Amino acid sequence: MAFLFLNAGAMEVGILAALPWVSSPILGPMSGTLIDRFPRRPVMVAADIGRTLCLLAIAIGLLAGELTLYQLYVIAFVFGCLGLCFDVAFQANMPAT
């Protein structure tokens, strides 16, 4: 999408590809303790709904013609944070069931 619609170069696409993974070392140590304080299934549902809204925001921005590369950066980072929350809650939920 960044290549086709936003004319992004290799550097911009590389940053965009790395942003979902940046949240793991930053938020990883804290996410386990935070997610342990809440019921795991609602956390997983909320994270999936948030990721769906992120993808929907990309589609709406593209259809409206207002999508920018910086918006994609923010959405990619938020998508990675929500994915991290889902993965931590899922791994903690599996032994409990």
mmCIF file of N, CA, C and O in Angstrom:
data_model
loop_
_atom_site.group_PDB
_atom_site.id
_atom_site.type_symbol
_atom_site.label_atom_id
_atom_site.label_comp_id
_atom_site.label_asym_id
_atom_site.label_seq_id
_atom_site.Cartn_x
_atom_site.Cartn_y
_atom_site.Cartn_z
ATOM 1 N N MET A 1 0.823 -1.179 0.000
ATOM 2 C CA MET A 1 0.000 0.000 0.000
ATOM 3 C C MET A 1 0.873 1.250 0.000
ATOM 4 O O MET A 1 0.560 2.217 -0.668
ATOM 5 N N ALA A 2 1.932 1.202 0.779
ATOM 6 C CA ALA A 2 2.809 2.372 0.837
ATOM 7 C C ALA A 2 3.497 2.606 -0.504
ATOM 8 O O ALA A 2 3.681 3.749 -0.916
ATOM 9 N N PHE A 3 3.860 1.527 -1.191
ATOM 10 C CA PHE A 3 4.474 1.677 -2.511
ATOM 11 C C PHE A 3 3.468 2.179 -3.536
ATOM 12 O O PHE A 3 3.743 3.100 -4.292
ATOM 13 N N LEU A 4 2.295 1.560 -3.548
ATOM 14 C CA LEU A 4 1.330 1.844 -4.609
ATOM 15 C C LEU A 4 0.665 3.200 -4.475
ATOM 16 O O LEU A 4 0.520 3.930 -5.456
ATOM 17 N N PHE A 5 0.213 3.538 -3.275
ATOM 18 C CA PHE A 5 -0.616 4.719 -3.116
ATOM 19 C C PHE A 5 0.115 5.925 -2.524
ATOM 20 O O PHE A 5 -0.315 7.051 -2.726
ATOM 21 N N LEU A 6 1.181 5.690 -1.787
ATOM 22 C CA LEU A 6 1.858 6.800 -1.116
ATOM 23 C C LEU A 6 3.252 7.077 -1.673
ATOM 24 O O LEU A 6 3.956 7.940 -1.164
ATOM 25 N N ASN A 7 3.669 6.311 -2.678
ATOM 26 C CA ASN A 7 4.975 6.484 -3.313
ATOM 27 C C ASN A 7 6.116 6.469 -2.299
ATOM 28 O O ASN A 7 7.016 7.301 -2.343
ATOM 29 N N ALA A 8 6.060 5.535 -1.385
ATOM 30 C CA ALA A 8 7.093 5.425 -0.356
ATOM 31 C C ALA A 8 8.318 4.724 -0.921
ATOM 32 O O ALA A 8 8.216 3.840 -1.768
ATOM 33 N N GLY A 9 9.461 5.122 -0.410
ATOM 34 C CA GLY A 9 10.706 4.500 -0.807
ATOM 35 C C GLY A 9 11.051 3.315 0.077
ATOM 36 O O GLY A 9 10.274 2.903 0.948
ATOM 37 N N ALA A 10 12.226 2.779 -0.146
ATOM 38 C CA ALA A 10 12.651 1.598 0.600
ATOM 39 C C ALA A 10 12.818 1.895 2.093
ATOM 40 O O ALA A 10 12.479 1.066 2.939
ATOM 41 N N MET A 11 13.322 3.063 2.423
ATOM 42 C CA MET A 11 13.519 3.432 3.823
ATOM 43 C C MET A 11 12.190 3.547 4.560
ATOM 44 O O MET A 11 12.053 3.042 5.679
ATOM 45 N N GLU A 12 11.219 4.186 3.936
ATOM 46 C CA GLU A 12 9.908 4.357 4.578
ATOM 47 C C GLU A 12 9.212 3.020 4.777
ATOM 48 O O GLU A 12 8.596 2.772 5.808
ATOM 49 N N VAL A 13 9.317 2.135 3.798
ATOM 50 C CA VAL A 13 8.692 0.820 3.920
ATOM 51 C C VAL A 13 9.415 -0.018 4.970
ATOM 52 O O VAL A 13 8.789 -0.787 5.697
ATOM 53 N N GLY A 14 10.716 0.141 5.081
ATOM 54 C CA GLY A 14 11.461 -0.566 6.122
ATOM 55 C C GLY A 14 11.046 -0.119 7.512
ATOM 56 O O GLY A 14 10.891 -0.938 8.423
ATOM 57 N N ILE A 15 10.876 1.176 7.686
ATOM 58 C CA ILE A 15 10.395 1.688 8.978
ATOM 59 C C ILE A 15 8.992 1.171 9.255
ATOM 60 O O ILE A 15 8.686 0.745 10.380
ATOM 61 N N LEU A 16 8.148 1.162 8.244
ATOM 62 C CA LEU A 16 6.778 0.683 8.398
ATOM 63 C C LEU A 16 6.750 -0.799 8.760
ATOM 64 O O LEU A 16 5.922 -1.231 9.567
ATOM 65 N N ALA A 17 7.648 -1.578 8.208
ATOM 66 C CA ALA A 17 7.709 -3.007 8.522
ATOM 67 C C ALA A 17 8.256 -3.254 9.923
ATOM 68 O O ALA A 17 7.908 -4.257 10.561
ATOM 69 N N ALA A 18 9.091 -2.365 10.433
ATOM 70 C CA ALA A 18 9.694 -2.565 11.751
ATOM 71 C C ALA A 18 8.814 -2.079 12.896
ATOM 72 O O ALA A 18 8.933 -2.567 14.021
ATOM 73 N N LEU A 19 7.921 -1.142 12.633
ATOM 74 C CA LEU A 19 7.130 -0.539 13.712
ATOM 75 C C LEU A 19 6.254 -1.523 14.496
ATOM 76 O O LEU A 19 6.140 -1.378 15.710
ATOM 77 N N PRO A 20 5.615 -2.511 13.888
ATOM 78 C CA PRO A 20 4.837 -3.442 14.722
ATOM 79 C C PRO A 20 5.690 -4.233 15.710
ATOM 80 O O PRO A 20 5.198 -4.665 16.753
ATOM 81 N N TRP A 21 6.954 -4.398 15.409
ATOM 82 C CA TRP A 21 7.826 -5.176 16.292
ATOM 83 C C TRP A 21 8.514 -4.336 17.354
ATOM 84 O O TRP A 21 9.094 -4.877 18.301
ATOM 85 N N VAL A 22 8.468 -3.025 17.221
ATOM 86 C CA VAL A 22 9.128 -2.131 18.177
ATOM 87 C C VAL A 22 8.441 -2.185 19.542
ATOM 88 O O VAL A 22 9.088 -2.007 20.576
ATOM 89 N N SER A 23 7.152 -2.463 19.552
ATOM 90 C CA SER A 23 6.413 -2.462 20.817
ATOM 91 C C SER A 23 6.837 -3.596 21.743
ATOM 92 O O SER A 23 6.688 -3.477 22.957
ATOM 93 N N SER A 24 7.359 -4.681 21.212
ATOM 94 C CA SER A 24 7.714 -5.823 22.067
ATOM 95 C C SER A 24 8.799 -5.499 23.093
ATOM 96 O O SER A 24 8.604 -5.759 24.275
ATOM 97 N N PRO A 25 9.935 -4.947 22.696
ATOM 98 C CA PRO A 25 10.922 -4.639 23.732
ATOM 99 C C PRO A 25 10.532 -3.464 24.618
ATOM 100 O O PRO A 25 10.960 -3.372 25.762
ATOM 101 N N ILE A 26 9.689 -2.566 24.087
ATOM 102 C CA ILE A 26 9.295 -1.403 24.879
ATOM 103 C C ILE A 26 8.219 -1.768 25.892
ATOM 104 O O ILE A 26 8.322 -1.458 27.077
ATOM 105 N N LEU A 27 7.158 -2.417 25.431
ATOM 106 C CA LEU A 27 6.007 -2.711 26.288
ATOM 107 C C LEU A 27 5.970 -4.143 26.810
ATOM 108 O O LEU A 27 5.148 -4.456 27.662
ATOM 109 N N GLY A 28 6.818 -5.006 26.301
ATOM 110 C CA GLY A 28 6.800 -6.409 26.686
ATOM 111 C C GLY A 28 6.945 -6.671 28.171
ATOM 112 O O GLY A 28 6.149 -7.427 28.754
ATOM 113 N N PRO A 29 7.923 -6.073 28.842
ATOM 114 C CA PRO A 29 8.073 -6.351 30.274
ATOM 115 C C PRO A 29 6.885 -5.888 31.125
ATOM 116 O O PRO A 29 6.562 -6.504 32.124
ATOM 117 N N MET A 30 6.217 -4.814 30.690
ATOM 118 C CA MET A 30 5.092 -4.298 31.476
ATOM 119 C C MET A 30 3.775 -4.982 31.134
ATOM 120 O O MET A 30 2.868 -5.030 31.958
ATOM 121 N N SER A 31 3.663 -5.476 29.905
ATOM 122 C CA SER A 31 2.362 -5.980 29.456
ATOM 123 C C SER A 31 1.934 -7.226 30.224
ATOM 124 O O SER A 31 0.741 -7.410 30.474
ATOM 125 N N GLY A 32 2.857 -8.066 30.607
ATOM 126 C CA GLY A 32 2.498 -9.269 31.359
ATOM 127 C C GLY A 32 1.875 -8.951 32.701
ATOM 128 O O GLY A 32 0.869 -9.555 33.098
ATOM 129 N N THR A 33 2.447 -8.009 33.411
ATOM 130 C CA THR A 33 1.892 -7.661 34.720
ATOM 131 C C THR A 33 0.570 -6.916 34.599
ATOM 132 O O THR A 33 -0.323 -7.106 35.419
ATOM 133 N N LEU A 34 0.432 -6.092 33.570
ATOM 134 C CA LEU A 34 -0.833 -5.380 33.381
ATOM 135 C C LEU A 34 -1.955 -6.320 32.959
ATOM 136 O O LEU A 34 -3.076 -6.222 33.453
ATOM 137 N N ILE A 35 -1.668 -7.229 32.062
ATOM 138 C CA ILE A 35 -2.696 -8.138 31.565
ATOM 139 C C ILE A 35 -3.081 -9.144 32.632
ATOM 140 O O ILE A 35 -4.219 -9.619 32.672
ATOM 141 N N ASP A 36 -2.174 -9.461 33.535
ATOM 142 C CA ASP A 36 -2.497 -10.399 34.617
ATOM 143 C C ASP A 36 -3.540 -9.844 35.579
ATOM 144 O O ASP A 36 -4.196 -10.605 36.285
ATOM 145 N N ARG A 37 -3.727 -8.563 35.610
ATOM 146 C CA ARG A 37 -4.696 -7.942 36.515
ATOM 147 C C ARG A 37 -6.116 -7.955 35.964
ATOM 148 O O ARG A 37 -7.052 -7.645 36.674
ATOM 149 N N PHE A 38 -6.288 -8.300 34.699
ATOM 150 C CA PHE A 38 -7.595 -8.285 34.055
ATOM 151 C C PHE A 38 -7.958 -9.688 33.594
ATOM 152 O O PHE A 38 -7.072 -10.524 33.383
ATOM 153 N N PRO A 39 -9.252 -9.944 33.393
ATOM 154 C CA PRO A 39 -9.639 -11.237 32.802
ATOM 155 C C PRO A 39 -9.057 -11.358 31.388
ATOM 156 O O PRO A 39 -9.052 -10.401 30.621
ATOM 157 N N ARG A 40 -8.563 -12.534 31.066
ATOM 158 C CA ARG A 40 -7.795 -12.681 29.837
ATOM 159 C C ARG A 40 -8.649 -12.644 28.570
ATOM 160 O O ARG A 40 -8.256 -12.075 27.565
ATOM 161 N N ARG A 41 -9.798 -13.282 28.600
ATOM 162 C CA ARG A 41 -10.617 -13.314 27.385
ATOM 163 C C ARG A 41 -11.107 -11.935 26.962
ATOM 164 O O ARG A 41 -11.056 -11.611 25.774
ATOM 165 N N PRO A 42 -11.595 -11.099 27.878
ATOM 166 C CA PRO A 42 -11.958 -9.744 27.440
ATOM 167 C C PRO A 42 -10.776 -8.944 26.901
ATOM 168 O O PRO A 42 -10.943 -8.134 25.990
ATOM 169 N N VAL A 43 -9.595 -9.183 27.428
ATOM 170 C CA VAL A 43 -8.403 -8.511 26.890
ATOM 171 C C VAL A 43 -8.151 -8.967 25.466
ATOM 172 O O VAL A 43 -7.851 -8.150 24.580
ATOM 173 N N MET A 44 -8.293 -10.270 25.214
ATOM 174 C CA MET A 44 -8.082 -10.786 23.864
ATOM 175 C C MET A 44 -9.131 -10.244 22.897
ATOM 176 O O MET A 44 -8.807 -9.863 21.768
ATOM 177 N N VAL A 45 -10.381 -10.167 23.340
ATOM 178 C CA VAL A 45 -11.445 -9.639 22.480
ATOM 179 C C VAL A 45 -11.206 -8.153 22.196
ATOM 180 O O VAL A 45 -11.337 -7.696 21.055
ATOM 181 N N ALA A 46 -10.838 -7.398 23.224
ATOM 182 C CA ALA A 46 -10.583 -5.965 23.034
ATOM 183 C C ALA A 46 -9.392 -5.736 22.098
ATOM 184 O O ALA A 46 -9.422 -4.829 21.256
ATOM 185 N N ALA A 47 -8.353 -6.546 22.227
ATOM 186 C CA ALA A 47 -7.193 -6.402 21.352
ATOM 187 C C ALA A 47 -7.559 -6.728 19.911
ATOM 188 O O ALA A 47 -7.123 -6.033 18.986
ATOM 189 N N ASP A 48 -8.375 -7.753 19.703
ATOM 190 C CA ASP A 48 -8.796 -8.080 18.336
ATOM 191 C C ASP A 48 -9.692 -7.005 17.748
ATOM 192 O O ASP A 48 -9.579 -6.674 16.568
ATOM 193 N N ILE A 49 -10.584 -6.455 18.551
ATOM 194 C CA ILE A 49 -11.430 -5.363 18.066
ATOM 195 C C ILE A 49 -10.570 -4.150 17.723
ATOM 196 O O ILE A 49 -10.791 -3.483 16.708
ATOM 197 N N GLY A 50 -9.582 -3.866 18.548
ATOM 198 C CA GLY A 50 -8.675 -2.747 18.268
ATOM 199 C C GLY A 50 -7.885 -2.960 16.989
ATOM 200 O O GLY A 50 -7.706 -2.026 16.194
ATOM 201 N N ARG A 51 -7.421 -4.177 16.761
ATOM 202 C CA ARG A 51 -6.688 -4.457 15.527
ATOM 203 C C ARG A 51 -7.601 -4.343 14.308
ATOM 204 O O ARG A 51 -7.187 -3.861 13.260
ATOM 205 N N THR A 52 -8.854 -4.764 14.467
ATOM 206 C CA THR A 52 -9.821 -4.614 13.379
ATOM 207 C C THR A 52 -10.060 -3.141 13.070
ATOM 208 O O THR A 52 -10.139 -2.738 11.909
ATOM 209 N N LEU A 53 -10.171 -2.330 14.118
ATOM 210 C CA LEU A 53 -10.360 -0.892 13.913
ATOM 211 C C LEU A 53 -9.142 -0.252 13.252
ATOM 212 O O LEU A 53 -9.290 0.696 12.471
ATOM 213 N N CYS A 54 -7.956 -0.755 13.556
ATOM 214 C CA CYS A 54 -6.751 -0.247 12.890
ATOM 215 C C CYS A 54 -6.808 -0.514 11.391
ATOM 216 O O CYS A 54 -6.513 0.369 10.578
ATOM 217 N N LEU A 55 -7.181 -1.732 11.026
ATOM 218 C CA LEU A 55 -7.281 -2.060 9.604
ATOM 219 C C LEU A 55 -8.403 -1.278 8.928
ATOM 220 O O LEU A 55 -8.282 -0.863 7.778
ATOM 221 N N LEU A 56 -9.480 -1.064 9.661
ATOM 222 C CA LEU A 56 -10.589 -0.279 9.130
ATOM 223 C C LEU A 56 -10.179 1.177 8.932
ATOM 224 O O LEU A 56 -10.590 1.817 7.963
ATOM 225 N N ALA A 57 -9.346 1.701 9.819
ATOM 226 C CA ALA A 57 -8.859 3.075 9.679
ATOM 227 C C ALA A 57 -8.011 3.231 8.422
ATOM 228 O O ALA A 57 -8.072 4.266 7.746
ATOM 229 N N ILE A 58 -7.233 2.213 8.090
ATOM 230 C CA ILE A 58 -6.445 2.266 6.855
ATOM 231 C C ILE A 58 -7.370 2.295 5.646
ATOM 232 O O ILE A 58 -7.190 3.094 4.728
ATOM 233 N N ALA A 59 -8.382 1.442 5.662
ATOM 234 C CA ALA A 59 -9.301 1.378 4.527
ATOM 235 C C ALA A 59 -10.081 2.684 4.366
ATOM 236 O O ALA A 59 -10.237 3.189 3.248
ATOM 237 N N ILE A 60 -10.548 3.235 5.471
ATOM 238 C CA ILE A 60 -11.310 4.486 5.401
ATOM 239 C C ILE A 60 -10.417 5.640 4.949
ATOM 240 O O ILE A 60 -10.813 6.464 4.123
ATOM 241 N N GLY A 61 -9.215 5.703 5.467
ATOM 242 C CA GLY A 61 -8.283 6.747 5.039
ATOM 243 C C GLY A 61 -7.931 6.642 3.571
ATOM 244 O O GLY A 61 -7.800 7.646 2.868
ATOM 245 N N LEU A 62 -7.798 5.417 3.080
ATOM 246 C CA LEU A 62 -7.485 5.223 1.668
ATOM 247 C C LEU A 62 -8.672 5.608 0.790
ATOM 248 O O LEU A 62 -8.505 6.265 -0.242
ATOM 249 N N LEU A 63 -9.874 5.208 1.204
ATOM 250 C CA LEU A 63 -11.063 5.556 0.426
ATOM 251 C C LEU A 63 -11.339 7.058 0.432
ATOM 252 O O LEU A 63 -11.825 7.604 -0.552
ATOM 253 N N ALA A 64 -11.035 7.714 1.548
ATOM 254 C CA ALA A 64 -11.255 9.155 1.637
ATOM 255 C C ALA A 64 -10.154 9.949 0.934
ATOM 256 O O ALA A 64 -10.291 11.144 0.714
ATOM 257 N N GLY A 65 -9.049 9.279 0.628
ATOM 258 C CA GLY A 65 -7.942 9.963 -0.029
ATOM 259 C C GLY A 65 -7.089 10.774 0.927
ATOM 260 O O GLY A 65 -6.329 11.637 0.496
ATOM 261 N N GLU A 66 -7.203 10.531 2.209
ATOM 262 C CA GLU A 66 -6.482 11.304 3.222
ATOM 263 C C GLU A 66 -5.415 10.485 3.948
ATOM 264 O O GLU A 66 -4.918 10.913 4.979
ATOM 265 N N LEU A 67 -5.088 9.321 3.457
ATOM 266 C CA LEU A 67 -4.111 8.464 4.119
ATOM 267 C C LEU A 67 -2.705 8.989 3.876
ATOM 268 O O LEU A 67 -2.333 9.285 2.740
ATOM 269 N N THR A 68 -1.935 9.130 4.958
ATOM 270 C CA THR A 68 -0.547 9.561 4.845
ATOM 271 C C THR A 68 0.362 8.482 5.406
ATOM 272 O O THR A 68 -0.089 7.555 6.073
ATOM 273 N N LEU A 69 1.625 8.631 5.141
ATOM 274 C CA LEU A 69 2.596 7.661 5.626
ATOM 275 C C LEU A 69 2.716 7.717 7.148
ATOM 276 O O LEU A 69 2.886 6.687 7.798
ATOM 277 N N TYR A 70 2.576 8.893 7.725
ATOM 278 C CA TYR A 70 2.655 9.023 9.180
ATOM 279 C C TYR A 70 1.476 8.346 9.862
ATOM 280 O O TYR A 70 1.629 7.777 10.941
ATOM 281 N N GLN A 71 0.303 8.392 9.226
ATOM 282 C CA GLN A 71 -0.835 7.661 9.772
ATOM 283 C C GLN A 71 -0.573 6.162 9.733
ATOM 284 O O GLN A 71 -0.905 5.445 10.679
ATOM 285 N N LEU A 72 0.036 5.687 8.666
ATOM 286 C CA LEU A 72 0.391 4.271 8.594
ATOM 287 C C LEU A 72 1.404 3.898 9.670
ATOM 288 O O LEU A 72 1.334 2.806 10.231
ATOM 289 N N TYR A 73 2.332 4.798 9.970
ATOM 290 C CA TYR A 73 3.297 4.543 11.035
ATOM 291 C C TYR A 73 2.601 4.373 12.380
ATOM 292 O O TYR A 73 2.879 3.438 13.133
ATOM 293 N N VAL A 74 1.691 5.274 12.695
ATOM 294 C CA VAL A 74 0.976 5.210 13.973
ATOM 295 C C VAL A 74 0.115 3.957 14.030
ATOM 296 O O VAL A 74 0.090 3.238 15.045
ATOM 297 N N ILE A 75 -0.576 3.660 12.949
ATOM 298 C CA ILE A 75 -1.437 2.475 12.926
ATOM 299 C C ILE A 75 -0.609 1.203 13.056
ATOM 300 O O ILE A 75 -1.009 0.269 13.759
ATOM 301 N N ALA A 76 0.544 1.150 12.425
ATOM 302 C CA ALA A 76 1.398 -0.029 12.530
ATOM 303 C C ALA A 76 1.898 -0.216 13.957
ATOM 304 O O ALA A 76 1.937 -1.343 14.469
ATOM 305 N N PHE A 77 2.258 0.873 14.628
ATOM 306 C CA PHE A 77 2.719 0.764 16.014
ATOM 307 C C PHE A 77 1.590 0.318 16.938
ATOM 308 O O PHE A 77 1.778 -0.561 17.778
ATOM 309 N N VAL A 78 0.409 0.907 16.780
ATOM 310 C CA VAL A 78 -0.741 0.526 17.608
ATOM 311 C C VAL A 78 -1.127 -0.925 17.330
ATOM 312 O O VAL A 78 -1.452 -1.684 18.254
ATOM 313 N N PHE A 79 -1.085 -1.328 16.064
ATOM 314 C CA PHE A 79 -1.390 -2.709 15.701
ATOM 315 C C PHE A 79 -0.422 -3.672 16.386
ATOM 316 O O PHE A 79 -0.825 -4.719 16.883
ATOM 317 N N GLY A 80 0.852 -3.311 16.429
ATOM 318 C CA GLY A 80 1.840 -4.151 17.118
ATOM 319 C C GLY A 80 1.617 -4.206 18.612
ATOM 320 O O GLY A 80 1.769 -5.262 19.231
ATOM 321 N N CYS A 81 1.243 -3.084 19.224
ATOM 322 C CA CYS A 81 0.958 -3.060 20.665
ATOM 323 C C CYS A 81 -0.243 -3.936 21.001
ATOM 324 O O CYS A 81 -0.220 -4.701 21.978
ATOM 325 N N LEU A 82 -1.285 -3.840 20.194
ATOM 326 C CA LEU A 82 -2.467 -4.661 20.427
ATOM 327 C C LEU A 82 -2.176 -6.137 20.179
ATOM 328 O O LEU A 82 -2.696 -7.003 20.886
ATOM 329 N N GLY A 83 -1.356 -6.424 19.192
ATOM 330 C CA GLY A 83 -0.948 -7.809 18.947
ATOM 331 C C GLY A 83 -0.147 -8.377 20.105
ATOM 332 O O GLY A 83 -0.308 -9.543 20.474
ATOM 333 N N LEU A 84 0.696 -7.560 20.693
ATOM 334 C CA LEU A 84 1.463 -7.988 21.860
ATOM 335 C C LEU A 84 0.533 -8.295 23.026
ATOM 336 O O LEU A 84 0.687 -9.322 23.696
ATOM 337 N N CYS A 85 -0.443 -7.424 23.254
ATOM 338 C CA CYS A 85 -1.405 -7.658 24.341
ATOM 339 C C CYS A 85 -2.193 -8.941 24.102
ATOM 340 O O CYS A 85 -2.420 -9.727 25.028
ATOM 341 N N PHE A 86 -2.610 -9.172 22.872
ATOM 342 C CA PHE A 86 -3.348 -10.392 22.560
ATOM 343 C C PHE A 86 -2.476 -11.620 22.799
ATOM 344 O O PHE A 86 -2.926 -12.606 23.395
ATOM 345 N N ASP A 87 -1.241 -11.589 22.329
ATOM 346 C CA ASP A 87 -0.361 -12.748 22.460
ATOM 347 C C ASP A 87 -0.069 -13.078 23.913
ATOM 348 O O ASP A 87 -0.052 -14.250 24.302
ATOM 349 N N VAL A 88 0.165 -12.056 24.727
ATOM 350 C CA VAL A 88 0.443 -12.296 26.150
ATOM 351 C C VAL A 88 -0.787 -12.881 26.835
ATOM 352 O O VAL A 88 -0.689 -13.844 27.609
ATOM 353 N N ALA A 89 -1.963 -12.329 26.557
ATOM 354 C CA ALA A 89 -3.188 -12.843 27.171
ATOM 355 C C ALA A 89 -3.491 -14.252 26.679
ATOM 356 O O ALA A 89 -3.940 -15.102 27.450
ATOM 357 N N PHE A 90 -3.211 -14.526 25.416
ATOM 358 C CA PHE A 90 -3.471 -15.857 24.866
ATOM 359 C C PHE A 90 -2.553 -16.900 25.494
ATOM 360 O O PHE A 90 -2.989 -17.991 25.847
ATOM 361 N N GLN A 91 -1.282 -16.563 25.642
ATOM 362 C CA GLN A 91 -0.346 -17.505 26.248
ATOM 363 C C GLN A 91 -0.666 -17.760 27.707
ATOM 364 O O GLN A 91 -0.480 -18.864 28.211
ATOM 365 N N ALA A 92 -1.163 -16.753 28.398
ATOM 366 C CA ALA A 92 -1.540 -16.932 29.809
ATOM 367 C C ALA A 92 -2.874 -17.666 29.920
ATOM 368 O O ALA A 92 -3.131 -18.325 30.927
ATOM 369 N N ASN A 93 -3.709 -17.555 28.931
ATOM 370 C CA ASN A 93 -5.029 -18.183 28.963
ATOM 371 C C ASN A 93 -4.959 -19.676 28.654
ATOM 372 O O ASN A 93 -5.743 -20.455 29.173
ATOM 373 N N MET A 94 -4.039 -20.098 27.825
ATOM 374 C CA MET A 94 -3.966 -21.492 27.425
ATOM 375 C C MET A 94 -3.741 -22.460 28.583
ATOM 376 O O MET A 94 -4.440 -23.451 28.676
ATOM 377 N N PRO A 95 -2.805 -22.201 29.508
ATOM 378 C CA PRO A 95 -2.645 -23.152 30.610
ATOM 379 C C PRO A 95 -3.850 -23.161 31.561
ATOM 380 O O PRO A 95 -4.090 -24.146 32.239
ATOM 381 N N ALA A 96 -4.622 -22.082 31.577
ATOM 382 C CA ALA A 96 -5.748 -22.005 32.509
ATOM 383 C C ALA A 96 -6.927 -22.830 32.026
ATOM 384 O O ALA A 96 -7.786 -23.205 32.827
ATOM 385 N N THR A 97 -7.017 -23.124 30.731
ATOM 386 C CA THR A 97 -8.169 -23.871 30.227
ATOM 387 C C THR A 97 -7.903 -25.336 30.137
ATOM 388 O O THR A 97 -6.882 -25.839 30.231
#
